[in-house]
Amino acid sequence: MGLADEFHYEHGFENNDIDVDTESEVTYKTRIKTTKFLSCLSSPRSLRTILVVQWMIIALLAVFDVLRRGFYESPSISAPKHLFSPADDVIHYQVQEITFQHHTPYKGVGDEVDWAWAALYNYSKTVVSREKTSLLTNKPDPLYPVSALKSTHGHRNRVTSTSHNVEPVYLIELDVFSQLHCLDDIRKFVHSNEYSSSPSTDRISWCIDSLRQSLMCTADINPMVYSRNPNTEEFELSDSNAYTCRDFEAIREWAKQLQLDQVMEKEIQFSETEYW
C-alpha cells in the first residue's frame, strides 16, 4: 500500500477524492499530519486540556494586571475620587496671565469697590434639581413654599399632608463664592473706619480659617518664578506669571442662571425653626 493509499485508508477517503498524481509526497505528509492533529483536537480529552490552559492564561494575565496596577499606581500618585458638583459641566481650563498690580477695581474702599466685590460673589443661593441633588455627597434639605407649611403648636412647622405634590427647592452655594465673600469681609474689616458697620471679629476669624482650609484643599501648584529686580539687584517673586485657571466667568454665569430669584426667596422658608 502506497503512502496515498495508506492516508486514504486511515482517514476514510476514497481514492478518487484526491488526485494522487497532482500532489507531491511532501504535500501528502503535511495533510496527514494536519488531519491527525485536527482529529486529536476534536477529542473530549483534548478539549478539556485546551480549556484548562486557556483559563490558566487568563488567570495569569489577571494577576499580572493587579501587580502592574499596584506598582505603577501607588497611593501617592493615584487619581483621587472626584465628588460630583452640579457645575461640573461648565468647567474648562484656560491659561491666564496673573499680574499683581498696584491698582485694581478690588483694592481700597468706596462704592465702586463695594460693587465690584459684590458682583464677584453675589450668587449665594443656587437652585439645583432633585436629580442633581441625588448625586451630591452632602445633601441639602428641601425647602417648601410658605403655603405648603402649617403651624403646629409646640412644634416646628411641618409640610401638610395635602402639600406632598409641592415640588421642594434645593439650594447650594459654590465654595468659591463663599470664599470671595469672606475676602470681602476681611477687606471691610481692614477698612472698618470707613464703614458704619463692619464684620465682627468672630466672623473674620471664621473666614480666615475657612480660607486657610480652602487654600490647602485646592493646593494651587502653579509655579511663581523668581526674577531679578533691576532696581534693587535682588531676586524677587515675579509680578506676572502664567497660570492654568478654571474659567471663572463661565462658573459665575452658570450660578447666575440658576440663582434663586427674589420672588421665590420670599415664598419659601429659610428659618431652620420653621420647616421640616
PDB file of N, CA and C in Angstrom, residues 140-203:
ATOM      1  N   PRO A 140     -28.542  68.731  50.534  1.00  0.00           N
ATOM      2  CA  PRO A 140     -29.242  69.890  51.101  1.00  0.00           C
ATOM      3  C   PRO A 140     -30.648  69.496  51.543  1.00  0.00           C
ATOM      4  N   ASP A 141     -31.158  70.184  52.553  1.00  0.00           N
ATOM      5  CA  ASP A 141     -32.531  69.953  52.992  1.00  0.00           C
ATOM      6  C   ASP A 141     -33.499  70.598  52.007  1.00  0.00           C
ATOM      7  N   PRO A 142     -34.638  69.965  51.790  1.00  0.00           N
ATOM      8  CA  PRO A 142     -35.637  70.565  50.886  1.00  0.00           C
ATOM      9  C   PRO A 142     -36.308  71.759  51.536  1.00  0.00           C
ATOM     10  N   LEU A 143     -36.588  72.767  50.754  1.00  0.00           N
ATOM     11  CA  LEU A 143     -37.298  73.960  51.215  1.00  0.00           C
ATOM     12  C   LEU A 143     -38.617  74.043  50.481  1.00  0.00           C
ATOM     13  N   TYR A 144     -39.684  74.388  51.228  1.00  0.00           N
ATOM     14  CA  TYR A 144     -41.021  74.408  50.655  1.00  0.00           C
ATOM     15  C   TYR A 144     -41.594  75.821  50.701  1.00  0.00           C
ATOM     16  N   PRO A 145     -42.525  76.115  49.788  1.00  0.00           N
ATOM     17  CA  PRO A 145     -43.224  77.403  49.858  1.00  0.00           C
ATOM     18  C   PRO A 145     -43.972  77.535  51.178  1.00  0.00           C
ATOM     19  N   VAL A 146     -44.109  78.759  51.628  1.00  0.00           N
ATOM     20  CA  VAL A 146     -44.805  79.014  52.890  1.00  0.00           C
ATOM     21  C   VAL A 146     -46.209  78.432  52.845  1.00  0.00           C
ATOM     22  N   SER A 147     -46.844  78.489  51.685  1.00  0.00           N
ATOM     23  CA  SER A 147     -48.212  77.984  51.557  1.00  0.00           C
ATOM     24  C   SER A 147     -48.311  76.487  51.792  1.00  0.00           C
ATOM     25  N   ALA A 148     -47.189  75.780  51.698  1.00  0.00           N
ATOM     26  CA  ALA A 148     -47.196  74.335  51.893  1.00  0.00           C
ATOM     27  C   ALA A 148     -46.930  73.958  53.341  1.00  0.00           C
ATOM     28  N   LEU A 149     -46.737  74.962  54.213  1.00  0.00           N
ATOM     29  CA  LEU A 149     -46.428  74.698  55.606  1.00  0.00           C
ATOM     30  C   LEU A 149     -47.607  75.070  56.493  1.00  0.00           C
ATOM     31  N   LYS A 150     -47.696  74.413  57.621  1.00  0.00           N
ATOM     32  CA  LYS A 150     -48.734  74.768  58.583  1.00  0.00           C
ATOM     33  C   LYS A 150     -48.111  74.883  59.965  1.00  0.00           C
ATOM     34  N   SER A 151     -48.643  75.709  60.760  1.00  0.00           N
ATOM     35  CA  SER A 151     -48.148  75.891  62.121  1.00  0.00           C
ATOM     36  C   SER A 151     -48.676  74.773  63.010  1.00  0.00           C
ATOM     37  N   THR A 152     -47.794  74.211  63.809  1.00  0.00           N
ATOM     38  CA  THR A 152     -48.166  73.175  64.761  1.00  0.00           C
ATOM     39  C   THR A 152     -47.774  73.649  66.138  1.00  0.00           C
ATOM     40  N   HIS A 153     -48.707  73.720  67.030  1.00  0.00           N
ATOM     41  CA  HIS A 153     -48.447  74.253  68.360  1.00  0.00           C
ATOM     42  C   HIS A 153     -47.359  73.439  69.059  1.00  0.00           C
ATOM     43  N   GLY A 154     -46.305  74.120  69.464  1.00  0.00           N
ATOM     44  CA  GLY A 154     -45.223  73.470  70.197  1.00  0.00           C
ATOM     45  C   GLY A 154     -44.241  72.726  69.329  1.00  0.00           C
ATOM     46  N   HIS A 155     -44.428  72.759  68.018  1.00  0.00           N
ATOM     47  CA  HIS A 155     -43.522  72.066  67.119  1.00  0.00           C
ATOM     48  C   HIS A 155     -43.133  72.998  65.979  1.00  0.00           C
ATOM     49  N   ARG A 156     -42.098  72.562  65.284  1.00  0.00           N
ATOM     50  CA  ARG A 156     -41.732  73.298  64.079  1.00  0.00           C
ATOM     51  C   ARG A 156     -42.792  73.072  63.009  1.00  0.00           C
ATOM     52  N   ASN A 157     -42.864  74.016  62.083  1.00  0.00           N
ATOM     53  CA  ASN A 157     -43.837  73.872  61.014  1.00  0.00           C
ATOM     54  C   ASN A 157     -43.541  72.623  60.196  1.00  0.00           C
ATOM     55  N   ARG A 158     -44.577  71.948  59.789  1.00  0.00           N
ATOM     56  CA  ARG A 158     -44.413  70.732  59.027  1.00  0.00           C
ATOM     57  C   ARG A 158     -45.155  70.848  57.697  1.00  0.00           C
ATOM     58  N   VAL A 159     -44.697  70.073  56.725  1.00  0.00           N
ATOM     59  CA  VAL A 159     -45.380  70.052  55.443  1.00  0.00           C
ATOM     60  C   VAL A 159     -46.698  69.320  55.632  1.00  0.00           C
ATOM     61  N   THR A 160     -47.778  69.914  55.174  1.00  0.00           N
ATOM     62  CA  THR A 160     -49.087  69.301  55.361  1.00  0.00           C
ATOM     63  C   THR A 160     -49.246  68.094  54.450  1.00  0.00           C
ATOM     64  N   SER A 161     -50.165  67.230  54.825  1.00  0.00           N
ATOM     65  CA  SER A 161     -50.395  66.014  54.046  1.00  0.00           C
ATOM     66  C   SER A 161     -50.914  66.327  52.648  1.00  0.00           C
ATOM     67  N   THR A 162     -51.537  67.476  52.491  1.00  0.00           N
ATOM     68  CA  THR A 162     -52.091  67.856  51.184  1.00  0.00           C
ATOM     69  C   THR A 162     -51.059  68.569  50.318  1.00  0.00           C
ATOM     70  N   SER A 163     -49.866  68.794  50.859  1.00  0.00           N
ATOM     71  CA  SER A 163     -48.859  69.553  50.104  1.00  0.00           C
ATOM     72  C   SER A 163     -47.728  68.681  49.597  1.00  0.00           C
ATOM     73  N   HIS A 164     -47.928  67.354  49.598  1.00  0.00           N
ATOM     74  CA  HIS A 164     -46.853  66.474  49.152  1.00  0.00           C
ATOM     75  C   HIS A 164     -46.569  66.627  47.663  1.00  0.00           C
ATOM     76  N   ASN A 165     -47.532  67.158  46.914  1.00  0.00           N
ATOM     77  CA  ASN A 165     -47.315  67.344  45.488  1.00  0.00           C
ATOM     78  C   ASN A 165     -46.518  68.610  45.186  1.00  0.00           C
ATOM     79  N   VAL A 166     -46.258  69.402  46.208  1.00  0.00           N
ATOM     80  CA  VAL A 166     -45.484  70.627  46.020  1.00  0.00           C
ATOM     81  C   VAL A 166     -44.019  70.267  45.827  1.00  0.00           C
ATOM     82  N   GLU A 167     -43.433  70.766  44.760  1.00  0.00           N
ATOM     83  CA  GLU A 167     -42.032  70.471  44.468  1.00  0.00           C
ATOM     84  C   GLU A 167     -41.130  71.292  45.382  1.00  0.00           C
ATOM     85  N   PRO A 168     -40.238  70.655  46.131  1.00  0.00           N
ATOM     86  CA  PRO A 168     -39.351  71.406  47.020  1.00  0.00           C
ATOM     87  C   PRO A 168     -38.240  72.110  46.253  1.00  0.00           C
ATOM     88  N   VAL A 169     -37.606  73.035  46.917  1.00  0.00           N
ATOM     89  CA  VAL A 169     -36.475  73.760  46.355  1.00  0.00           C
ATOM     90  C   VAL A 169     -35.203  73.289  47.068  1.00  0.00           C
ATOM     91  N   TYR A 170     -34.157  73.000  46.285  1.00  0.00           N
ATOM     92  CA  TYR A 170     -32.876  72.595  46.859  1.00  0.00           C
ATOM     93  C   TYR A 170     -31.841  73.671  46.539  1.00  0.00           C
ATOM     94  N   LEU A 171     -31.171  74.133  47.567  1.00  0.00           N
ATOM     95  CA  LEU A 171     -30.220  75.228  47.396  1.00  0.00           C
ATOM     96  C   LEU A 171     -28.800  74.793  47.743  1.00  0.00           C
ATOM     97  N   ILE A 172     -27.852  75.302  46.971  1.00  0.00           N
ATOM     98  CA  ILE A 172     -26.433  75.112  47.255  1.00  0.00           C
ATOM     99  C   ILE A 172     -25.723  76.453  47.051  1.00  0.00           C
ATOM    100  N   GLU A 173     -24.485  76.510  47.466  1.00  0.00           N
ATOM    101  CA  GLU A 173     -23.620  77.651  47.166  1.00  0.00           C
ATOM    102  C   GLU A 173     -22.244  77.097  46.825  1.00  0.00           C
ATOM    103  N   LEU A 174     -21.732  77.462  45.687  1.00  0.00           N
ATOM    104  CA  LEU A 174     -20.389  77.025  45.317  1.00  0.00           C
ATOM    105  C   LEU A 174     -19.373  77.666  46.256  1.00  0.00           C
ATOM    106  N   ASP A 175     -18.397  76.889  46.672  1.00  0.00           N
ATOM    107  CA  ASP A 175     -17.451  77.349  47.687  1.00  0.00           C
ATOM    108  C   ASP A 175     -16.691  78.597  47.261  1.00  0.00           C
ATOM    109  N   VAL A 176     -16.428  78.729  45.963  1.00  0.00           N
ATOM    110  CA  VAL A 176     -15.668  79.881  45.500  1.00  0.00           C
ATOM    111  C   VAL A 176     -16.353  81.190  45.871  1.00  0.00           C
ATOM    112  N   PHE A 177     -17.681  81.220  45.824  1.00  0.00           N
ATOM    113  CA  PHE A 177     -18.416  82.450  46.164  1.00  0.00           C
ATOM    114  C   PHE A 177     -18.383  82.708  47.667  1.00  0.00           C
ATOM    115  N   SER A 178     -18.416  81.657  48.438  1.00  0.00           N
ATOM    116  CA  SER A 178     -18.309  81.817  49.892  1.00  0.00           C
ATOM    117  C   SER A 178     -16.940  82.375  50.277  1.00  0.00           C
ATOM    118  N   GLN A 179     -15.881  81.890  49.624  1.00  0.00           N
ATOM    119  CA  GLN A 179     -14.541  82.360  49.940  1.00  0.00           C
ATOM    120  C   GLN A 179     -14.334  83.813  49.498  1.00  0.00           C
ATOM    121  N   LEU A 180     -14.902  84.166  48.355  1.00  0.00           N
ATOM    122  CA  LEU A 180     -14.799  85.557  47.907  1.00  0.00           C
ATOM    123  C   LEU A 180     -15.552  86.487  48.848  1.00  0.00           C
ATOM    124  N   HIS A 181     -16.682  86.038  49.346  1.00  0.00           N
ATOM    125  CA  HIS A 181     -17.431  86.822  50.329  1.00  0.00           C
ATOM    126  C   HIS A 181     -16.589  87.036  51.582  1.00  0.00           C
ATOM    127  N   CYS A 182     -15.890  85.983  51.998  1.00  0.00           N
ATOM    128  CA  CYS A 182     -15.013  86.103  53.164  1.00  0.00           C
ATOM    129  C   CYS A 182     -13.903  87.129  52.924  1.00  0.00           C
ATOM    130  N   LEU A 183     -13.318  87.077  51.755  1.00  0.00           N
ATOM    131  CA  LEU A 183     -12.257  88.040  51.442  1.00  0.00           C
ATOM    132  C   LEU A 183     -12.773  89.465  51.487  1.00  0.00           C
ATOM    133  N   ASP A 184     -13.973  89.658  50.976  1.00  0.00           N
ATOM    134  CA  ASP A 184     -14.558  90.992  51.001  1.00  0.00           C
ATOM    135  C   ASP A 184     -14.815  91.456  52.432  1.00  0.00           C
ATOM    136  N   ASP A 185     -15.255  90.538  53.286  1.00  0.00           N
ATOM    137  CA  ASP A 185     -15.475  90.893  54.693  1.00  0.00           C
ATOM    138  C   ASP A 185     -14.163  91.251  55.381  1.00  0.00           C
ATOM    139  N   ILE A 186     -13.095  90.547  55.037  1.00  0.00           N
ATOM    140  CA  ILE A 186     -11.785  90.878  55.608  1.00  0.00           C
ATOM    141  C   ILE A 186     -11.337  92.261  55.133  1.00  0.00           C
ATOM    142  N   ARG A 187     -11.606  92.561  53.864  1.00  0.00           N
ATOM    143  CA  ARG A 187     -11.282  93.890  53.334  1.00  0.00           C
ATOM    144  C   ARG A 187     -12.026  94.971  54.114  1.00  0.00           C
ATOM    145  N   LYS A 188     -13.298  94.743  54.346  1.00  0.00           N
ATOM    146  CA  LYS A 188     -14.095  95.720  55.084  1.00  0.00           C
ATOM    147  C   LYS A 188     -13.622  95.841  56.532  1.00  0.00           C
ATOM    148  N   PHE A 189     -13.178  94.739  57.088  1.00  0.00           N
ATOM    149  CA  PHE A 189     -12.682  94.761  58.467  1.00  0.00           C
ATOM    150  C   PHE A 189     -11.390  95.580  58.554  1.00  0.00           C
ATOM    151  N   VAL A 190     -10.537  95.427  57.537  1.00  0.00           N
ATOM    152  CA  VAL A 190      -9.285  96.198  57.498  1.00  0.00           C
ATOM    153  C   VAL A 190      -9.587  97.690  57.410  1.00  0.00           C
ATOM    154  N   HIS A 191     -10.628  98.027  56.654  1.00  0.00           N
ATOM    155  CA  HIS A 191     -11.012  99.440  56.488  1.00  0.00           C
ATOM    156  C   HIS A 191     -12.263  99.745  57.309  1.00  0.00           C
ATOM    157  N   SER A 192     -12.352  99.181  58.505  1.00  0.00           N
ATOM    158  CA  SER A 192     -13.567  99.339  59.328  1.00  0.00           C
ATOM    159  C   SER A 192     -13.878 100.797  59.655  1.00  0.00           C
ATOM    160  N   ASN A 193     -12.848 101.624  59.681  1.00  0.00           N
ATOM    161  CA  ASN A 193     -13.098 103.051  59.982  1.00  0.00           C
ATOM    162  C   ASN A 193     -13.826 103.752  58.844  1.00  0.00           C
ATOM    163  N   GLU A 194     -13.895 103.122  57.677  1.00  0.00           N
ATOM    164  CA  GLU A 194     -14.575 103.712  56.527  1.00  0.00           C
ATOM    165  C   GLU A 194     -16.022 103.243  56.408  1.00  0.00           C
ATOM    166  N   TYR A 195     -16.430 102.303  57.248  1.00  0.00           N
ATOM    167  CA  TYR A 195     -17.775 101.759  57.163  1.00  0.00           C
ATOM    168  C   TYR A 195     -18.522 101.996  58.474  1.00  0.00           C
ATOM    169  N   SER A 196     -19.820 102.237  58.339  1.00  0.00           N
ATOM    170  CA  SER A 196     -20.631 102.449  59.536  1.00  0.00           C
ATOM    171  C   SER A 196     -20.757 101.177  60.355  1.00  0.00           C
ATOM    172  N   SER A 197     -20.724 100.048  59.681  1.00  0.00           N
ATOM    173  CA  SER A 197     -20.713  98.748  60.361  1.00  0.00           C
ATOM    174  C   SER A 197     -19.769  97.824  59.612  1.00  0.00           C
ATOM    175  N   SER A 198     -19.070  96.995  60.338  1.00  0.00           N
ATOM    176  CA  SER A 198     -18.108  96.086  59.724  1.00  0.00           C
ATOM    177  C   SER A 198     -18.284  94.700  60.324  1.00  0.00           C
ATOM    178  N   PRO A 199     -17.775  93.682  59.666  1.00  0.00           N
ATOM    179  CA  PRO A 199     -17.915  92.317  60.177  1.00  0.00           C
ATOM    180  C   PRO A 199     -17.312  92.171  61.570  1.00  0.00           C
ATOM    181  N   SER A 200     -17.868  91.259  62.345  1.00  0.00           N
ATOM    182  CA  SER A 200     -17.380  91.033  63.703  1.00  0.00           C
ATOM    183  C   SER A 200     -16.056  90.276  63.684  1.00  0.00           C
ATOM    184  N   THR A 201     -15.382  90.295  64.816  1.00  0.00           N
ATOM    185  CA  THR A 201     -14.113  89.574  64.944  1.00  0.00           C
ATOM    186  C   THR A 201     -14.327  88.077  64.767  1.00  0.00           C
ATOM    187  N   ASP A 202     -15.429  87.567  65.302  1.00  0.00           N
ATOM    188  CA  ASP A 202     -15.729  86.138  65.143  1.00  0.00           C
ATOM    189  C   ASP A 202     -15.907  85.774  63.673  1.00  0.00           C
ATOM    190  N   ARG A 203     -16.593  86.627  62.940  1.00  0.00           N
ATOM    191  CA  ARG A 203     -16.799  86.384  61.513  1.00  0.00           C
ATOM    192  C   ARG A 203     -15.463  86.374  60.783  1.00  0.00           C
TER     193      ARG A 203
END
